[in-house]
């Protein structure tokens, strides 16, 4: 049994898996098991991994799991959680890299503070050129209390990503948190973590290097229909999860945060999708539907205006919703 389990999903990554493994297996922290799950790659990813670990001193610490059918990144990460034996989990995407002291740094803070998760800052690089594209430097702090964590989430104190978090395995299993959707599950998984955590630490040190590729789903400007259907499913799941907080003071913050997240997805649907107009209109109505009543908003002590806007927008015809999205999109540019 290892202290830390590093889970790396693999799918058609022969071009850059070596770079990822250099960073992962080159960690200064020693007690790590590596779980690589290949989701039925059609290139030489598996051969490349096998050749790499056969020559690496830490090769025996690598567990390679092979799928005979493609099941999606969410299923892969969920399987990684089930297979992990470590006290702590860390997700690393196979086209990204981490600082060589990443796990050591996060683990040290975890042992000192005994929180549910520790998250570091990250930077963004262009995969092809290696050029620096910016960074996300977080404000170092410890947050205690579920309401305080949700409020910090509302204030964008940390990114809504699966990776770059060291998470207590017992915390995930105690709250039955896993990745239930085949693809693009980050929002739901992280939302469950945030809503159940009672303590966390945020670090300003950069521990993760997020590489952007033109063919990645996060980079492409044209999203397929499946993406928006899964986004809608994630929206419905987070809505249901948020209802557990309906009678708590933090609920107005949650409601607002989820509304703005849906607005950004709706903007992508409107401007970046090639879906038919009829399908777009139907999805827009679903994304911008309100889950709260005017009576509830009247009882809120905070965030009344945004929640009221959500109710009004929900009742408006589609052309008004589109006008709102156009205004919001242009305001965000300025």
CSV table of C-alpha atoms in Angstrom, one decimal:
chain,number,residue,atom,x,y,z
A,1,UNK,CA,0.0,0.0,0.0
A,2,UNK,CA,1.4,3.4,-1.1
A,3,UNK,CA,0.8,6.8,0.5
A,4,UNK,CA,-0.2,8.5,-2.8
A,5,UNK,CA,-1.9,7.1,-5.9
A,6,UNK,CA,-1.3,9.1,-9.1
A,7,UNK,CA,-4.0,8.3,-11.6
A,8,UNK,CA,-3.2,9.0,-15.3
A,9,UNK,CA,-5.9,8.3,-17.9
A,10,UNK,CA,-4.5,7.3,-21.3
A,11,UNK,CA,-6.0,7.6,-24.8
A,12,UNK,CA,-4.0,8.1,-28.0
A,13,UNK,CA,-1.2,10.0,-26.3
A,14,UNK,CA,1.9,8.4,-27.8
A,15,UNK,CA,3.3,11.8,-28.8
A,16,UNK,CA,3.4,13.2,-25.3
A,17,UNK,CA,3.1,10.4,-22.7
A,18,UNK,CA,6.9,10.2,-22.3
A,19,UNK,CA,7.0,13.8,-21.1
A,20,UNK,CA,4.2,13.1,-18.7
A,21,UNK,CA,5.9,10.0,-17.3
A,22,UNK,CA,9.2,11.9,-17.0
A,23,UNK,CA,7.5,14.3,-14.6
A,24,UNK,CA,5.4,11.7,-12.8
A,25,UNK,CA,8.0,9.0,-12.2
A,26,UNK,CA,10.7,11.7,-11.5
A,27,UNK,CA,8.9,12.9,-8.4
A,28,UNK,CA,11.0,13.6,-5.3
A,29,UNK,CA,8.4,11.9,-3.2
A,30,UNK,CA,9.1,8.2,-3.1
A,31,UNK,CA,6.0,6.4,-1.8
A,32,UNK,CA,3.8,6.6,-4.9
A,33,UNK,CA,1.8,4.1,-7.0
A,34,UNK,CA,1.0,5.0,-10.5
A,35,UNK,CA,-2.2,3.8,-12.1
A,36,UNK,CA,-2.3,4.3,-15.9
A,37,UNK,CA,-5.6,3.3,-17.5
A,38,UNK,CA,-5.6,3.0,-21.3
A,39,UNK,CA,-9.1,3.5,-22.7
A,40,UNK,CA,-8.6,1.5,-25.9
A,41,UNK,CA,-6.1,3.6,-27.6
A,42,UNK,CA,-5.7,3.2,-31.4
A,43,UNK,CA,-2.1,4.4,-31.5
A,44,UNK,CA,1.1,3.1,-29.8
A,45,UNK,CA,0.4,4.6,-26.4
A,46,UNK,CA,0.5,1.2,-24.6
A,47,UNK,CA,3.7,0.1,-26.4
A,48,UNK,CA,5.3,3.4,-25.5
A,49,UNK,CA,4.3,3.1,-21.8
A,50,UNK,CA,5.5,-0.5,-21.6
A,51,UNK,CA,8.8,0.3,-23.1
A,52,UNK,CA,9.2,3.3,-20.8
A,53,UNK,CA,8.4,1.5,-17.5
A,54,UNK,CA,10.5,-1.5,-18.5
A,55,UNK,CA,13.6,0.7,-18.4
A,56,UNK,CA,12.7,3.1,-15.5
A,57,UNK,CA,13.8,2.4,-11.9
A,58,UNK,CA,10.3,3.0,-10.7
A,59,UNK,CA,8.6,0.9,-13.3
A,60,UNK,CA,7.5,-1.7,-10.8
A,61,UNK,CA,5.4,1.0,-9.1
A,62,UNK,CA,3.3,1.4,-12.3
A,63,UNK,CA,0.0,-0.5,-12.7
A,64,UNK,CA,-1.2,-0.5,-16.3
A,65,UNK,CA,-4.9,-1.3,-16.9
A,66,UNK,CA,-6.1,-1.9,-20.4
A,67,UNK,CA,-9.7,-1.5,-21.7
A,68,UNK,CA,-11.0,-3.5,-24.7
A,69,UNK,CA,-13.6,-0.8,-25.5
A,70,UNK,CA,-13.6,3.0,-25.1
A,71,UNK,CA,-15.6,4.0,-22.0
A,72,UNK,CA,-14.8,7.7,-21.6
A,73,UNK,CA,-12.6,9.7,-19.3
A,74,UNK,CA,-15.1,9.8,-16.5
A,75,UNK,CA,-15.3,6.1,-16.3
A,76,UNK,CA,-11.5,5.8,-16.4
A,77,UNK,CA,-11.1,8.2,-13.5
A,78,UNK,CA,-13.8,6.4,-11.5
A,79,UNK,CA,-12.0,3.1,-12.1
A,80,UNK,CA,-8.8,4.7,-10.9
A,81,UNK,CA,-10.4,5.7,-7.6
A,82,UNK,CA,-11.6,2.1,-7.1
A,83,UNK,CA,-8.2,0.6,-7.9
A,84,UNK,CA,-6.2,3.1,-5.8
A,85,UNK,CA,-4.6,1.8,-2.6
A,86,UNK,CA,-3.0,5.1,-1.5
A,87,UNK,CA,-4.2,7.2,1.4
A,88,UNK,CA,-4.3,10.2,-1.0
A,89,UNK,CA,-5.2,10.6,-4.7
A,90,UNK,CA,-3.8,12.8,-7.4
A,91,UNK,CA,-5.1,13.1,-11.0
A,92,UNK,CA,-2.7,13.9,-13.8
A,93,UNK,CA,-3.8,14.2,-17.4
A,94,UNK,CA,-1.5,12.5,-19.8
A,95,UNK,CA,-0.8,15.6,-21.9
A,96,UNK,CA,0.2,17.6,-18.9
A,97,UNK,CA,3.2,17.7,-16.6
A,98,UNK,CA,3.9,18.5,-13.0
A,99,UNK,CA,6.8,20.0,-11.0
A,100,UNK,CA,9.2,17.4,-9.8
A,101,UNK,CA,8.4,18.3,-6.2
A,102,UNK,CA,4.6,18.5,-6.8
A,103,UNK,CA,3.5,15.5,-4.8
A,104,UNK,CA,6.1,16.1,-2.0
A,105,UNK,CA,4.9,19.7,-1.6
A,106,UNK,CA,1.2,18.9,-1.6
A,107,UNK,CA,1.7,15.9,0.8
A,108,UNK,CA,3.8,18.0,3.2
A,109,UNK,CA,0.9,20.5,3.5
A,110,UNK,CA,-1.6,17.7,3.8
A,111,UNK,CA,0.2,16.2,6.7
A,112,UNK,CA,0.7,19.5,8.4
A,113,UNK,CA,-3.0,20.5,8.1
A,114,UNK,CA,-4.9,17.3,7.8
A,115,UNK,CA,-7.5,18.8,5.4
A,116,UNK,CA,-9.8,17.1,2.9
A,117,UNK,CA,-7.8,18.3,-0.1
A,118,UNK,CA,-4.9,20.5,-1.1
A,119,UNK,CA,-4.8,22.4,-4.4
A,120,UNK,CA,-1.9,24.1,-6.0
A,121,UNK,CA,-1.6,26.8,-8.7
A,122,UNK,CA,-0.9,26.1,-12.3
A,123,UNK,CA,0.4,27.6,-15.5
A,124,UNK,CA,-0.6,27.1,-19.2
A,125,UNK,CA,1.7,26.2,-22.0
A,126,UNK,CA,1.4,25.6,-25.7
A,127,UNK,CA,2.0,21.9,-26.4
A,128,UNK,CA,3.6,22.4,-29.9
A,129,UNK,CA,5.8,25.4,-29.1
A,130,UNK,CA,6.3,25.1,-25.3
A,131,UNK,CA,5.4,28.8,-25.1
A,132,UNK,CA,4.0,30.2,-21.9
A,133,UNK,CA,0.3,31.1,-22.2
A,134,UNK,CA,-0.3,32.4,-18.7
A,135,UNK,CA,-0.9,31.1,-15.2
A,136,UNK,CA,-3.5,30.8,-12.5
A,137,UNK,CA,-1.8,31.9,-9.3
A,138,UNK,CA,-4.1,31.3,-6.3
A,139,UNK,CA,-4.1,33.0,-3.0
A,140,UNK,CA,-2.5,30.8,-0.4
A,141,UNK,CA,-4.8,30.1,2.5
A,142,UNK,CA,-6.5,27.5,4.6
A,143,UNK,CA,-10.3,27.3,4.5
A,144,UNK,CA,-12.3,25.7,7.3
A,145,UNK,CA,-16.0,25.0,7.2
A,146,UNK,CA,-18.3,23.8,4.5
A,147,UNK,CA,-20.0,27.1,4.0
A,148,UNK,CA,-16.6,28.9,3.8
A,149,UNK,CA,-15.4,26.5,1.1
A,150,UNK,CA,-18.6,26.9,-1.0
A,151,UNK,CA,-18.3,30.7,-0.6
A,152,UNK,CA,-14.6,30.5,-1.8
A,153,UNK,CA,-15.8,28.4,-4.7
A,154,UNK,CA,-18.4,31.1,-5.5
A,155,UNK,CA,-15.6,33.7,-5.4
A,156,UNK,CA,-13.4,31.7,-7.8
A,157,UNK,CA,-10.8,31.0,-5.2
A,158,UNK,CA,-9.7,27.8,-6.9
A,159,UNK,CA,-10.3,26.2,-10.3
A,160,UNK,CA,-13.0,23.7,-11.1
A,161,UNK,CA,-10.6,21.0,-12.3
A,162,UNK,CA,-10.1,17.4,-11.3
A,163,UNK,CA,-6.3,17.6,-11.6
A,164,UNK,CA,-3.7,19.3,-9.3
A,165,UNK,CA,-5.5,18.3,-6.1
A,166,UNK,CA,-4.2,16.0,-3.5
A,167,UNK,CA,-7.3,14.4,-2.0
A,168,UNK,CA,-7.9,12.1,0.9
A,169,UNK,CA,-9.1,8.8,-0.5
A,170,UNK,CA,-11.1,8.2,2.7
A,171,UNK,CA,-12.9,11.5,2.1
A,172,UNK,CA,-14.0,10.5,-1.4
A,173,UNK,CA,-15.2,7.0,-0.3
A,174,UNK,CA,-16.9,8.3,2.8
A,175,UNK,CA,-19.1,10.6,0.7
A,176,UNK,CA,-19.4,8.2,-2.2
A,177,UNK,CA,-17.8,10.7,-4.6
A,178,UNK,CA,-16.7,9.4,-8.0
A,179,UNK,CA,-16.9,10.2,-11.7
A,180,UNK,CA,-20.2,8.9,-12.9
A,181,UNK,CA,-20.3,10.4,-16.4
A,182,UNK,CA,-18.4,9.0,-19.4
A,183,UNK,CA,-16.9,12.4,-20.6
A,184,UNK,CA,-16.3,15.9,-19.4
A,185,UNK,CA,-17.1,15.0,-15.8
A,186,UNK,CA,-14.9,17.6,-14.0
A,187,UNK,CA,-17.7,20.0,-12.9
A,188,UNK,CA,-19.8,17.3,-11.3
A,189,UNK,CA,-16.9,15.6,-9.6
A,190,UNK,CA,-15.5,18.8,-8.2
A,191,UNK,CA,-18.9,20.1,-7.2
A,192,UNK,CA,-19.3,17.0,-5.0
A,193,UNK,CA,-15.9,17.6,-3.5
A,194,UNK,CA,-16.6,21.2,-2.8
A,195,UNK,CA,-20.0,20.6,-1.3
A,196,UNK,CA,-18.8,17.9,1.1
A,197,UNK,CA,-15.4,19.2,2.1
A,198,UNK,CA,-15.0,20.8,5.5
A,199,UNK,CA,-11.4,21.9,5.1
A,200,UNK,CA,-8.9,22.6,2.4
A,201,UNK,CA,-5.6,24.4,1.7
A,202,UNK,CA,-4.9,26.5,-1.4
A,203,UNK,CA,-1.3,27.1,-2.5
A,204,UNK,CA,0.1,30.0,-4.5
A,205,UNK,CA,3.1,27.8,-5.7
A,206,UNK,CA,2.8,26.4,-9.2
A,207,UNK,CA,2.8,22.6,-9.1
A,208,UNK,CA,1.0,21.8,-12.3
A,209,UNK,CA,1.7,22.6,-16.0
A,210,UNK,CA,-1.5,22.5,-18.1
A,211,UNK,CA,-0.7,21.9,-21.8
A,212,UNK,CA,-3.1,23.2,-24.4
A,213,UNK,CA,-3.4,21.3,-27.6
A,214,UNK,CA,-5.4,22.4,-30.7
A,215,UNK,CA,-7.3,19.1,-30.9
A,216,UNK,CA,-8.3,19.0,-27.2
A,217,UNK,CA,-11.9,19.5,-26.3
A,218,UNK,CA,-11.1,22.4,-24.1
A,219,UNK,CA,-9.3,24.2,-27.0
A,220,UNK,CA,-11.7,23.6,-29.9
A,221,UNK,CA,-14.2,26.4,-30.7
A,222,UNK,CA,-16.7,24.0,-32.3
A,223,UNK,CA,-18.2,21.7,-29.8
A,224,UNK,CA,-20.2,18.6,-30.8
A,225,UNK,CA,-23.8,17.8,-29.8
A,226,UNK,CA,-22.6,15.1,-27.4
A,227,UNK,CA,-20.7,17.7,-25.4
A,228,UNK,CA,-23.8,19.8,-24.8
A,229,UNK,CA,-25.9,16.8,-23.9
A,230,UNK,CA,-23.4,15.8,-21.3
A,231,UNK,CA,-23.1,19.4,-20.1
A,232,UNK,CA,-26.9,19.4,-19.7
A,233,UNK,CA,-26.7,16.1,-17.7
A,234,UNK,CA,-24.0,17.6,-15.5
A,235,UNK,CA,-26.2,20.7,-15.0
A,236,UNK,CA,-29.1,18.6,-13.9
A,237,UNK,CA,-26.9,16.6,-11.5
A,238,UNK,CA,-25.4,19.7,-9.9
A,239,UNK,CA,-28.9,21.3,-9.6
A,240,UNK,CA,-30.1,18.2,-7.7
A,241,UNK,CA,-27.0,18.2,-5.5
A,242,UNK,CA,-27.4,21.9,-4.7
A,243,UNK,CA,-31.0,21.3,-3.5
A,244,UNK,CA,-29.6,19.6,-0.4
A,245,UNK,CA,-28.5,23.1,0.7
A,246,UNK,CA,-31.8,24.8,0.0
A,247,UNK,CA,-32.5,25.7,3.6
A,248,UNK,CA,-28.9,26.9,4.4
A,249,UNK,CA,-27.4,30.3,4.3
A,250,UNK,CA,-24.9,29.3,1.6
A,251,UNK,CA,-27.6,28.4,-0.9
A,252,UNK,CA,-27.9,31.8,-2.6
A,253,UNK,CA,-24.1,31.6,-3.4
A,254,UNK,CA,-24.4,28.1,-4.8
A,255,UNK,CA,-27.4,29.1,-6.9
A,256,UNK,CA,-25.6,32.2,-8.3
A,257,UNK,CA,-22.4,30.2,-9.1
A,258,UNK,CA,-24.3,27.5,-10.9
A,259,UNK,CA,-26.3,30.1,-12.9
A,260,UNK,CA,-23.2,31.8,-14.2
A,261,UNK,CA,-21.6,28.5,-15.1
A,262,UNK,CA,-24.7,27.6,-17.1
A,263,UNK,CA,-24.5,31.1,-18.8
A,264,UNK,CA,-21.0,30.4,-20.1
A,265,UNK,CA,-22.0,26.9,-21.4
A,266,UNK,CA,-25.1,28.5,-23.1
A,267,UNK,CA,-22.8,31.1,-24.7
A,268,UNK,CA,-20.7,28.3,-26.2
A,269,UNK,CA,-23.8,26.5,-27.4
A,270,UNK,CA,-25.0,29.7,-29.1
A,271,UNK,CA,-21.8,30.8,-30.7
A,272,UNK,CA,-19.5,27.8,-31.0
A,273,UNK,CA,-21.9,24.9,-31.9
A,274,UNK,CA,-23.1,23.9,-35.3
A,275,UNK,CA,-26.3,22.4,-33.9
A,276,UNK,CA,-29.6,23.2,-35.6
A,277,UNK,CA,-31.5,26.4,-34.4
A,278,UNK,CA,-34.3,24.3,-33.0
A,279,UNK,CA,-32.0,22.1,-31.0
A,280,UNK,CA,-30.1,25.2,-29.8
A,281,UNK,CA,-33.3,26.9,-28.6
A,282,UNK,CA,-34.3,23.7,-26.7
A,283,UNK,CA,-31.0,23.4,-25.0
A,284,UNK,CA,-30.8,27.1,-24.2
A,285,UNK,CA,-34.2,26.9,-22.4
A,286,UNK,CA,-32.9,23.9,-20.4
A,287,UNK,CA,-29.6,25.6,-19.4
A,288,UNK,CA,-31.2,28.9,-18.4
A,289,UNK,CA,-34.2,27.3,-16.5
A,290,UNK,CA,-34.6,28.6,-12.9
A,291,UNK,CA,-34.7,26.1,-10.0
A,292,UNK,CA,-35.9,28.6,-7.5
A,293,UNK,CA,-39.1,30.5,-6.8
A,294,UNK,CA,-39.6,34.2,-6.3
A,295,UNK,CA,-40.7,33.4,-2.7
A,296,UNK,CA,-37.4,31.8,-2.1
A,297,UNK,CA,-35.4,34.7,-3.5
A,298,UNK,CA,-37.4,37.1,-1.3
A,299,UNK,CA,-36.1,35.2,1.7
A,300,UNK,CA,-32.4,35.3,0.6
A,301,UNK,CA,-30.1,37.5,2.6
A,302,UNK,CA,-27.6,37.8,-0.2
A,303,UNK,CA,-27.3,37.6,-4.0
A,304,UNK,CA,-31.0,38.5,-4.5
A,305,UNK,CA,-30.5,40.4,-7.7
A,306,UNK,CA,-28.7,37.6,-9.7
A,307,UNK,CA,-31.2,35.0,-8.5
A,308,UNK,CA,-34.1,37.3,-9.4
A,309,UNK,CA,-32.5,37.8,-12.9
A,310,UNK,CA,-32.3,34.0,-13.2
A,311,UNK,CA,-36.1,33.7,-12.6
A,312,UNK,CA,-37.0,36.5,-15.0
A,313,UNK,CA,-34.7,35.2,-17.7
A,314,UNK,CA,-36.1,31.7,-17.3
A,315,UNK,CA,-39.6,33.0,-18.3
A,316,UNK,CA,-38.5,35.1,-21.2
A,317,UNK,CA,-38.8,34.0,-24.9
A,318,UNK,CA,-35.7,32.6,-26.6
A,319,UNK,CA,-34.8,35.8,-28.4
A,320,UNK,CA,-34.5,37.6,-25.1
A,321,UNK,CA,-32.2,34.8,-23.7
A,322,UNK,CA,-30.0,35.2,-26.8
A,323,UNK,CA,-29.9,38.9,-26.4
A,324,UNK,CA,-28.8,38.5,-22.8
A,325,UNK,CA,-26.1,36.1,-23.8
A,326,UNK,CA,-24.9,38.5,-26.5
A,327,UNK,CA,-24.7,41.4,-24.0
A,328,UNK,CA,-23.0,39.2,-21.4
A,329,UNK,CA,-20.4,37.9,-23.9
A,330,UNK,CA,-19.5,41.4,-25.0
A,331,UNK,CA,-19.3,42.7,-21.5
A,332,UNK,CA,-16.8,39.9,-20.6
A,333,UNK,CA,-14.6,41.0,-23.4
A,334,UNK,CA,-14.2,44.5,-22.0
